[in-house]
Tab-separated table of C-alpha atoms in Angstrom:
chain	number	residue	atom	x	y	z
A	10	UNK	CA	208.904	74.215	185.741
A	11	UNK	CA	206.703	75.047	182.770
A	12	UNK	CA	202.988	74.770	182.213
A	13	UNK	CA	202.292	72.595	179.203
A	14	UNK	CA	201.524	74.743	176.211
A	15	UNK	CA	197.849	75.141	175.406
A	16	UNK	CA	196.764	74.570	179.012
A	17	UNK	CA	194.272	77.349	179.621
A	18	UNK	CA	194.029	78.984	183.051
A	19	UNK	CA	191.028	81.206	183.684
A	20	UNK	CA	191.110	84.151	186.096
A	21	UNK	CA	188.846	82.262	188.458
A	22	UNK	CA	191.174	79.262	188.570
A	23	UNK	CA	189.763	76.763	186.102
A	24	UNK	CA	192.406	74.821	184.227
A	25	UNK	CA	191.497	73.199	180.927
A	26	UNK	CA	193.703	70.662	179.196
A	27	UNK	CA	192.668	70.848	175.512
A	28	UNK	CA	194.338	67.532	174.655
A	29	UNK	CA	192.453	65.435	177.176
A	30	UNK	CA	189.379	67.626	177.659
A	31	UNK	CA	189.843	67.544	181.426
A	32	UNK	CA	189.063	70.538	183.647
A	33	UNK	CA	190.426	71.251	187.131
A	34	UNK	CA	189.767	73.980	189.639
A	35	UNK	CA	192.435	75.465	191.910
A	36	UNK	CA	192.102	77.775	194.915
A	37	UNK	CA	193.275	81.425	194.941
A	38	UNK	CA	196.813	80.614	196.159
A	39	UNK	CA	196.970	77.936	193.453
A	40	UNK	CA	196.135	80.586	190.837
A	41	UNK	CA	198.878	82.842	192.179
A	42	UNK	CA	201.425	80.029	191.971
A	43	UNK	CA	200.239	79.051	188.488
A	44	UNK	CA	200.613	82.628	187.300
A	45	UNK	CA	204.166	82.710	188.672
A	46	UNK	CA	204.934	79.384	186.966
A	47	UNK	CA	203.493	80.749	183.733
A	48	UNK	CA	205.827	83.746	184.079
A	49	UNK	CA	208.640	81.165	184.325
A	50	UNK	CA	209.701	82.270	187.822
A	51	UNK	CA	212.105	79.865	189.569
A	52	UNK	CA	210.881	78.007	192.649
A	53	UNK	CA	212.969	80.244	194.926
A	54	UNK	CA	211.222	83.368	193.666
A	55	UNK	CA	207.813	81.742	193.943
A	56	UNK	CA	208.612	80.779	197.542
A	57	UNK	CA	209.638	84.347	198.379
A	58	UNK	CA	206.485	85.791	196.826
A	59	UNK	CA	204.174	83.424	198.667
A	60	UNK	CA	205.976	83.701	202.006
A	61	UNK	CA	205.945	87.485	201.771
A	62	UNK	CA	202.209	87.503	201.328
A	63	UNK	CA	201.066	84.611	203.539
A	64	UNK	CA	201.930	83.513	207.020
A	65	UNK	CA	203.940	80.373	206.245
A	66	UNK	CA	207.485	79.096	206.582
A	67	UNK	CA	209.864	77.658	204.015
A	68	UNK	CA	209.514	73.941	204.906
A	69	UNK	CA	205.708	74.166	204.830
A	70	UNK	CA	205.753	76.032	201.518
A	71	UNK	CA	208.160	73.540	199.962
A	72	UNK	CA	206.066	70.555	201.004
A	73	UNK	CA	202.813	72.118	199.742
A	74	UNK	CA	204.507	73.333	196.553
A	75	UNK	CA	205.887	69.882	195.731
A	76	UNK	CA	202.460	68.334	196.425
A	77	UNK	CA	200.854	70.878	194.097
A	78	UNK	CA	203.429	70.334	191.348
A	79	UNK	CA	203.000	66.581	191.768
A	80	UNK	CA	199.267	66.881	191.125
A	81	UNK	CA	199.831	69.156	188.110
A	82	UNK	CA	202.410	66.719	186.748
A	83	UNK	CA	200.208	63.682	187.368
A	84	UNK	CA	197.516	65.332	185.259
A	85	UNK	CA	199.932	66.288	182.464
A	86	UNK	CA	199.482	70.001	183.065
A	87	UNK	CA	203.197	70.728	183.498
A	88	UNK	CA	206.315	69.281	181.983
A	89	UNK	CA	207.487	66.270	183.991
A	90	UNK	CA	210.022	66.645	186.829
A	91	UNK	CA	212.625	64.678	184.860
A	92	UNK	CA	212.235	66.924	181.849
A	93	UNK	CA	212.486	70.044	183.960
A	94	UNK	CA	215.600	68.841	185.757
A	95	UNK	CA	217.291	67.869	182.491
B	3	UNK	CA	173.163	85.704	145.778
B	4	UNK	CA	169.989	83.769	146.446
B	5	UNK	CA	170.564	80.433	148.132
B	6	UNK	CA	169.043	77.322	146.563
B	7	UNK	CA	166.302	75.597	148.527
B	8	UNK	CA	166.836	71.863	148.939
B	9	UNK	CA	164.364	69.204	149.975
B	10	UNK	CA	166.293	66.964	152.344
B	11	UNK	CA	164.926	63.825	153.984
B	12	UNK	CA	166.417	62.761	157.294
B	13	UNK	CA	165.958	59.656	159.466
B	14	UNK	CA	166.903	59.098	163.106
B	15	UNK	CA	164.265	61.357	164.650
B	16	UNK	CA	164.254	59.410	167.920
B	17	UNK	CA	165.670	62.134	170.151
B	18	UNK	CA	165.323	59.918	173.224
B	19	UNK	CA	167.704	58.814	176.004
B	20	UNK	CA	169.755	56.878	173.452
B	21	UNK	CA	169.211	59.379	170.691
B	22	UNK	CA	169.309	59.014	166.943
B	23	UNK	CA	171.323	61.707	165.160
B	24	UNK	CA	168.464	63.069	163.015
B	25	UNK	CA	167.457	66.118	165.048
B	26	UNK	CA	171.095	67.238	165.446
B	27	UNK	CA	171.741	66.719	161.724
B	28	UNK	CA	168.674	68.831	160.933
B	29	UNK	CA	169.852	71.642	163.209
B	30	UNK	CA	173.085	71.702	161.215
B	31	UNK	CA	171.196	71.753	157.916
B	32	UNK	CA	168.968	74.606	159.130
B	33	UNK	CA	172.126	76.629	159.805
B	34	UNK	CA	173.741	75.877	156.436
B	35	UNK	CA	175.281	78.920	154.792
B	36	UNK	CA	175.162	77.553	151.250
B	37	UNK	CA	171.503	76.500	150.984
B	38	UNK	CA	168.048	76.769	152.538
B	39	UNK	CA	166.118	73.625	153.350
B	40	UNK	CA	162.752	72.032	153.521
B	41	UNK	CA	163.189	69.108	155.902
B	42	UNK	CA	161.299	65.885	155.393
B	43	UNK	CA	161.417	63.563	158.379
B	44	UNK	CA	161.383	59.805	157.888
B	45	UNK	CA	160.269	57.902	160.976
B	46	UNK	CA	159.932	54.284	162.032
B	47	UNK	CA	157.857	54.823	165.187
B	48	UNK	CA	154.932	57.164	165.856
B	49	UNK	CA	156.473	58.573	169.015
B	50	UNK	CA	159.840	59.615	167.645
B	51	UNK	CA	160.066	63.125	169.143
B	52	UNK	CA	161.412	64.746	165.974
B	53	UNK	CA	158.067	64.100	164.238
B	54	UNK	CA	156.457	66.715	166.466
B	55	UNK	CA	159.223	69.344	166.208
B	56	UNK	CA	157.527	71.458	163.577
B	57	UNK	CA	160.058	74.265	163.799
B	58	UNK	CA	162.728	71.820	162.621
B	59	UNK	CA	160.834	69.377	160.410
B	60	UNK	CA	158.348	70.484	157.792
B	61	UNK	CA	156.661	67.131	157.188
B	62	UNK	CA	157.261	63.576	158.341
B	63	UNK	CA	156.478	60.275	156.626
B	64	UNK	CA	156.716	56.887	158.255
B	65	UNK	CA	158.934	54.392	156.458
B	66	UNK	CA	159.114	50.580	156.781
B	67	UNK	CA	161.705	48.863	158.937
B	68	UNK	CA	164.740	47.485	157.070
B	69	UNK	CA	163.429	43.960	157.708
B	70	UNK	CA	160.540	44.695	155.318
B	71	UNK	CA	163.018	44.557	152.433
B	72	UNK	CA	164.575	46.954	149.982
B	73	UNK	CA	161.651	46.952	147.541
B	74	UNK	CA	159.155	47.964	150.205
B	75	UNK	CA	161.443	50.812	151.236
B	76	UNK	CA	161.890	51.879	147.615
B	77	UNK	CA	158.127	51.974	147.050
B	78	UNK	CA	157.684	54.186	150.086
B	79	UNK	CA	160.508	56.516	149.000
B	80	UNK	CA	158.965	56.728	145.511
B	81	UNK	CA	155.696	57.835	147.097
B	82	UNK	CA	157.441	60.411	149.329
B	83	UNK	CA	159.476	61.636	146.353
B	84	UNK	CA	156.291	62.093	144.283
B	85	UNK	CA	155.027	64.441	146.997
B	86	UNK	CA	158.191	66.176	148.111
B	87	UNK	CA	160.662	66.086	145.191
B	88	UNK	CA	163.570	65.006	147.355
B	89	UNK	CA	167.053	66.263	146.514
B	90	UNK	CA	168.973	64.434	149.242
B	91	UNK	CA	168.363	61.686	151.821
B	92	UNK	CA	170.532	61.412	154.940
B	93	UNK	CA	170.039	58.017	156.619
B	94	UNK	CA	171.254	58.051	160.215
B	95	UNK	CA	170.915	54.490	161.514
B	96	UNK	CA	173.472	51.718	161.128
B	97	UNK	CA	170.716	49.166	160.575
B	98	UNK	CA	169.152	51.028	157.640
B	99	UNK	CA	172.391	51.738	155.815
B	100	UNK	CA	172.498	48.364	154.073
B	101	UNK	CA	169.206	48.919	152.144
B	102	UNK	CA	170.007	52.564	151.484
B	103	UNK	CA	173.466	51.701	150.099
B	104	UNK	CA	171.821	49.107	147.863
B	105	UNK	CA	169.277	51.666	146.696
B	106	UNK	CA	171.771	54.485	146.089
B	107	UNK	CA	172.190	53.944	142.300
B	108	UNK	CA	168.424	53.610	141.770
B	109	UNK	CA	167.663	56.692	143.860
B	110	UNK	CA	170.265	58.642	141.912
B	111	UNK	CA	168.376	57.944	138.674
B	112	UNK	CA	165.350	59.478	140.406
B	113	UNK	CA	167.358	62.615	141.223
B	114	UNK	CA	167.810	61.723	144.900
B	115	UNK	CA	171.378	62.041	146.152
B	116	UNK	CA	173.110	60.449	149.118
B	117	UNK	CA	176.692	60.367	150.332
B	118	UNK	CA	177.169	56.966	151.897
B	119	UNK	CA	180.063	54.564	152.372
B	120	UNK	CA	180.380	51.882	149.720
B	121	UNK	CA	179.044	48.426	150.560
B	122	UNK	CA	182.653	47.218	150.850
B	123	UNK	CA	183.515	49.989	153.314
B	124	UNK	CA	180.314	49.378	155.257
B	125	UNK	CA	180.998	45.641	155.604
B	126	UNK	CA	184.730	45.927	156.201
B	127	UNK	CA	184.446	48.262	159.194
B	128	UNK	CA	181.786	46.090	160.803
B	129	UNK	CA	182.454	45.117	164.424
B	130	UNK	CA	182.580	41.514	163.277
B	131	UNK	CA	185.558	42.340	161.023
B	132	UNK	CA	187.378	44.821	163.251
B	133	UNK	CA	190.391	42.530	163.908
B	134	UNK	CA	191.080	42.156	160.177
B	135	UNK	CA	190.387	45.838	159.628
B	136	UNK	CA	193.030	46.801	162.213
B	137	UNK	CA	195.611	44.445	160.690
B	138	UNK	CA	194.955	45.578	157.131
B	139	UNK	CA	195.199	49.284	157.847
B	140	UNK	CA	197.774	49.273	160.658
B	141	UNK	CA	195.378	50.651	163.263
B	142	UNK	CA	195.415	49.352	166.857
B	143	UNK	CA	192.159	47.631	167.784
B	144	UNK	CA	191.302	45.552	170.858
B	145	UNK	CA	191.323	41.791	170.305
B	146	UNK	CA	187.855	40.489	169.521
B	147	UNK	CA	186.039	37.277	168.699
B	148	UNK	CA	182.742	36.639	166.974
B	149	UNK	CA	180.319	34.189	168.586
B	150	UNK	CA	177.318	32.573	166.928
B	151	UNK	CA	176.596	29.954	169.552
B	152	UNK	CA	176.078	30.259	173.305
B	153	UNK	CA	177.785	26.891	173.773
B	154	UNK	CA	181.115	28.348	172.573
B	155	UNK	CA	181.187	30.917	175.370
B	156	UNK	CA	183.333	28.707	177.606
B	157	UNK	CA	186.190	28.766	175.095
B	158	UNK	CA	186.632	32.469	175.848
B	159	UNK	CA	188.257	31.810	179.212
B	160	UNK	CA	191.494	30.686	177.577
B	161	UNK	CA	191.593	33.614	175.144
B	162	UNK	CA	190.378	36.626	177.113
B	163	UNK	CA	190.734	37.839	180.664
B	164	UNK	CA	187.912	39.417	182.616
B	165	UNK	CA	186.347	41.853	182.287
B	166	UNK	CA	185.421	41.566	178.625
B	167	UNK	CA	182.955	43.492	176.489
B	168	UNK	CA	179.906	41.746	175.033
B	169	UNK	CA	178.625	43.627	171.981
B	170	UNK	CA	175.638	43.393	169.676
B	171	UNK	CA	176.175	43.525	165.927
B	172	UNK	CA	174.501	46.918	165.605
B	173	UNK	CA	174.055	48.350	169.094
B	174	UNK	CA	174.447	47.570	172.778
B	175	UNK	CA	177.525	46.653	174.756
B	176	UNK	CA	177.949	45.411	178.321
B	177	UNK	CA	180.964	44.695	180.486
B	178	UNK	CA	181.028	41.115	181.755
B	179	UNK	CA	183.028	40.079	184.809
B	180	UNK	CA	182.201	36.350	184.724
B	181	UNK	CA	181.161	33.651	182.272
B	182	UNK	CA	177.657	33.780	183.751
B	183	UNK	CA	177.449	37.457	182.869
B	184	UNK	CA	178.773	36.781	179.358
B	185	UNK	CA	175.982	34.221	178.867
B	186	UNK	CA	173.368	36.553	180.253
B	187	UNK	CA	174.444	39.451	177.985
B	188	UNK	CA	174.764	37.066	175.018
B	189	UNK	CA	171.110	36.098	175.420
B	190	UNK	CA	169.879	39.602	176.144
B	191	UNK	CA	171.710	41.325	173.274
B	192	UNK	CA	171.159	38.579	170.677
B	193	UNK	CA	167.417	38.584	171.463
B	194	UNK	CA	167.319	42.266	170.542
B	195	UNK	CA	169.807	42.583	167.695
B	196	UNK	CA	170.331	39.015	166.500
B	197	UNK	CA	173.566	37.095	166.007
B	198	UNK	CA	176.499	37.227	165.994
B	199	UNK	CA	177.676	38.563	169.308
B	200	UNK	CA	181.112	40.132	169.468
B	201	UNK	CA	183.417	39.620	172.445
B	202	UNK	CA	185.996	42.352	172.775
B	203	UNK	CA	189.023	42.715	175.028
B	204	UNK	CA	188.444	45.385	177.684
B	205	UNK	CA	190.875	48.269	177.288
B	206	UNK	CA	191.278	50.371	180.429
B	207	UNK	CA	191.388	54.066	179.728
B	208	UNK	CA	189.403	57.101	178.741
B	209	UNK	CA	186.896	57.065	175.924
B	210	UNK	CA	186.982	59.635	173.155
B	211	UNK	CA	185.059	60.049	169.924
B	212	UNK	CA	185.880	61.666	166.616
B	213	UNK	CA	183.229	62.610	164.110
B	214	UNK	CA	184.097	63.617	160.593
B	215	UNK	CA	183.538	63.358	156.888
B	216	UNK	CA	185.495	61.562	154.188
B	217	UNK	CA	185.243	62.531	150.523
B	218	UNK	CA	185.621	58.971	149.184
B	219	UNK	CA	189.067	59.766	147.782
B	220	UNK	CA	191.032	59.487	151.006
B	221	UNK	CA	190.747	63.109	152.102
B	222	UNK	CA	189.596	64.379	155.467
B	223	UNK	CA	186.902	66.964	154.809
B	224	UNK	CA	186.127	67.515	158.485
B	225	UNK	CA	187.015	66.053	161.877
B	226	UNK	CA	186.210	67.032	165.456
B	227	UNK	CA	187.398	65.002	168.486
B	228	UNK	CA	185.307	65.041	171.640
B	229	UNK	CA	185.662	63.755	175.195
B	230	UNK	CA	182.490	62.529	176.849
B	231	UNK	CA	181.948	64.416	180.086
B	232	UNK	CA	178.586	63.114	181.201
B	233	UNK	CA	177.662	59.559	180.295
B	234	UNK	CA	174.194	58.032	180.701
B	235	UNK	CA	173.612	54.539	182.036
B	236	UNK	CA	173.352	53.479	178.383
B	237	UNK	CA	176.866	54.776	177.773
B	238	UNK	CA	175.677	57.718	175.689
B	239	UNK	CA	177.278	61.136	175.940
B	240	UNK	CA	174.899	63.595	177.612
B	241	UNK	CA	177.624	66.219	177.707
B	242	UNK	CA	180.990	66.511	175.980
B	243	UNK	CA	183.783	68.906	175.100
B	244	UNK	CA	185.756	69.469	171.906
B	245	UNK	CA	189.451	68.747	172.340
B	246	UNK	CA	192.670	69.159	170.415
B	247	UNK	CA	194.557	65.890	170.109
B	248	UNK	CA	196.875	65.504	167.132
B	249	UNK	CA	197.201	61.738	167.685
B	250	UNK	CA	193.458	61.332	167.247
B	251	UNK	CA	193.412	63.494	164.159
B	252	UNK	CA	196.375	61.541	162.750
B	253	UNK	CA	194.529	58.267	163.324
B	254	UNK	CA	191.463	59.756	161.630
B	255	UNK	CA	193.546	60.867	158.633
B	256	UNK	CA	195.087	57.402	158.430
B	257	UNK	CA	191.653	55.761	158.566
B	258	UNK	CA	190.365	58.014	155.772
B	259	UNK	CA	193.482	57.788	153.624
B	260	UNK	CA	193.622	53.992	153.813
B	261	UNK	CA	189.928	53.209	153.440
B	262	UNK	CA	188.971	56.137	151.178
B	263	UNK	CA	185.912	56.410	153.372
B	264	UNK	CA	182.918	58.080	151.763
B	265	UNK	CA	180.478	59.898	154.019
B	266	UNK	CA	180.050	60.771	157.666
B	267	UNK	CA	181.473	58.642	160.446
B	268	UNK	CA	182.187	58.415	164.129
B	269	UNK	CA	185.287	56.731	165.523
B	270	UNK	CA	185.043	55.379	169.066
B	271	UNK	CA	188.495	55.473	170.629
B	272	UNK	CA	190.040	54.418	173.920
B	273	UNK	CA	193.229	56.009	175.210
B	274	UNK	CA	195.092	53.935	177.795
B	275	UNK	CA	197.269	55.328	180.578
B	276	UNK	CA	200.336	55.249	178.305
B	277	UNK	CA	198.564	57.475	175.807
B	278	UNK	CA	198.111	54.690	173.224
B	279	UNK	CA	194.965	54.900	171.148
B	280	UNK	CA	192.742	51.940	170.314
B	281	UNK	CA	189.953	52.026	167.791
B	282	UNK	CA	186.939	50.367	169.409
B	283	UNK	CA	184.354	50.903	166.722
B	284	UNK	CA	183.618	52.742	163.478
B	285	UNK	CA	180.074	53.998	163.213
B	286	UNK	CA	179.271	54.486	159.514
B	287	UNK	CA	177.143	57.591	160.006
B	288	UNK	CA	177.071	60.894	161.836
B	289	UNK	CA	176.667	60.657	165.641
B	290	UNK	CA	173.890	62.133	167.806
B	291	UNK	CA	176.357	64.755	169.103
B	292	UNK	CA	177.058	66.063	165.572
B	293	UNK	CA	175.677	69.478	166.487
B	294	UNK	CA	178.824	70.034	168.607
B	295	UNK	CA	180.825	69.892	165.363
B	296	UNK	CA	178.494	72.506	163.877
B	297	UNK	CA	178.854	74.601	167.042
B	298	UNK	CA	182.664	74.575	166.867
B	299	UNK	CA	182.772	75.657	163.240
B	300	UNK	CA	182.467	72.515	161.112
B	301	UNK	CA	178.996	72.155	159.638
B	302	UNK	CA	179.478	68.533	158.639
B	303	UNK	CA	175.825	67.913	157.629
B	304	UNK	CA	176.042	70.877	155.224
B	305	UNK	CA	179.341	69.646	153.737
B	306	UNK	CA	177.884	66.139	153.380
B	307	UNK	CA	174.902	67.464	151.425
B	308	UNK	CA	177.143	69.491	149.111
B	309	UNK	CA	179.335	66.432	148.459
B	310	UNK	CA	176.211	64.368	147.770
B	311	UNK	CA	175.179	66.948	145.171
B	312	UNK	CA	178.622	66.719	143.546
B	313	UNK	CA	179.669	70.208	144.563
B	314	UNK	CA	183.210	71.208	145.320
B	315	UNK	CA	183.673	71.416	149.069
B	316	UNK	CA	186.577	73.037	150.871
B	317	UNK	CA	187.855	70.837	153.713
B	318	UNK	CA	187.437	72.206	157.214
B	319	UNK	CA	190.802	72.593	158.926
B	320	UNK	CA	189.942	74.383	162.155
B	321	UNK	CA	187.471	74.197	165.003
B	322	UNK	CA	187.040	75.792	168.407
B	323	UNK	CA	188.595	73.748	171.222
B	324	UNK	CA	187.017	73.640	174.684
B	325	UNK	CA	183.403	74.090	173.535
B	326	UNK	CA	180.909	71.884	175.289
B	327	UNK	CA	177.565	70.420	174.450
B	328	UNK	CA	175.109	69.791	177.245
B	329	UNK	CA	172.095	67.763	176.216
B	330	UNK	CA	168.696	68.189	177.837
B	331	UNK	CA	165.263	66.641	177.677
B	332	UNK	CA	162.135	68.658	176.976
B	333	UNK	CA	158.494	67.716	177.255
B	334	UNK	CA	156.500	68.750	174.201
B	335	UNK	CA	152.743	69.052	174.442
B	336	UNK	CA	151.276	67.272	171.446
B	337	UNK	CA	147.705	67.190	170.247
B	338	UNK	CA	146.298	63.679	170.025
B	339	UNK	CA	145.182	64.418	166.468
B	340	UNK	CA	148.821	64.703	165.386
B	341	UNK	CA	149.619	61.336	166.918
B	342	UNK	CA	146.603	59.840	165.142
B	343	UNK	CA	147.696	61.361	161.855
B	344	UNK	CA	151.187	59.855	161.923
B	345	UNK	CA	149.997	56.554	163.424
B	346	UNK	CA	147.062	55.915	161.074
B	347	UNK	CA	148.125	57.659	157.859
B	348	UNK	CA	151.915	57.613	158.207
B	349	UNK	CA	152.208	61.319	157.443
B	350	UNK	CA	152.269	64.478	159.483
């Protein structure tokens, strides 16, 4: 999973897509996950980091993570699932 | 090195809810690095706010509406020129461009410079001709039809699906969802702007704009794309953000290369969900949001003036992405005597 190049993420969690001009805000956990994605960590490592810090289990994390990635993908902020898998 | 001081006349001082570009153009000129300015406002109405902005405009003269004819306009410009020794005029309304383009050679002999599209360019990009324009230059445009008669409205049903856009020849556009609405907008818009009325296919998507400057030889001297973020009920951008979209810049380059456009312009674009771009309209002048271009590093009004004066201008190639403009309204307190002066004597 890779953030599309040029997508700007501010420390406070505002995402700006310079191609479309759209802005999005994400919550603190969202920022943490985005930073891990930006560091090109695999999903497994992201899951470990989040589960170590927050009181959640693997199935819940996976569901929320996929929802989050789906929203990022829908808004062209990350490379598409197909691309990533290929 | 001392900068030259230029006397520049500017129209479009109606900084209202559907603003003319004049005040924004003047702000750019005031920030020009290559010259200083004395700004002469040219107004059509006594309550155009720019008239009373004395920190931006040194003196304003009223000028006749385009309907008064080219000779009447020329006489008025000759008078203003005798008082102000104009170096450059920047007209900012679509409706006044026709007389100004016609007057350009004459004004040049008087020492007044402009940098306008040619009459051919001005006519060719007209909404009425947009279908042919798209075909000729290989640019995607929505299907459109020109109507001169209300009785022909019913024929649209077989050619267009609802909703469709009903447009005036200079300004105004409304979305119609039924034939009754098409008729209503036809009457409303034609009463204000005359015939013809243009019917345009509705393209679903997100609206973007590009403002820029062509040198008349096919080169892009400047270009800044913007996404509207806050739109008024008249469809005007009250807030926007500069973006970086290569497809839009490529379309702009193609437009300039193929038409050899001379002067400022604004492209109105629609991007559908598949990312395809459609050119909705070409405005043959700088837009009201032109100060965003200045704010992101491309002083297009300054470059336009230098091109008008025949100076060599280096094309802008960069601009800051993610900068926003947020428009606001401001109540000025104006002495009645000033209003009297511009209303009765046509000068302030």
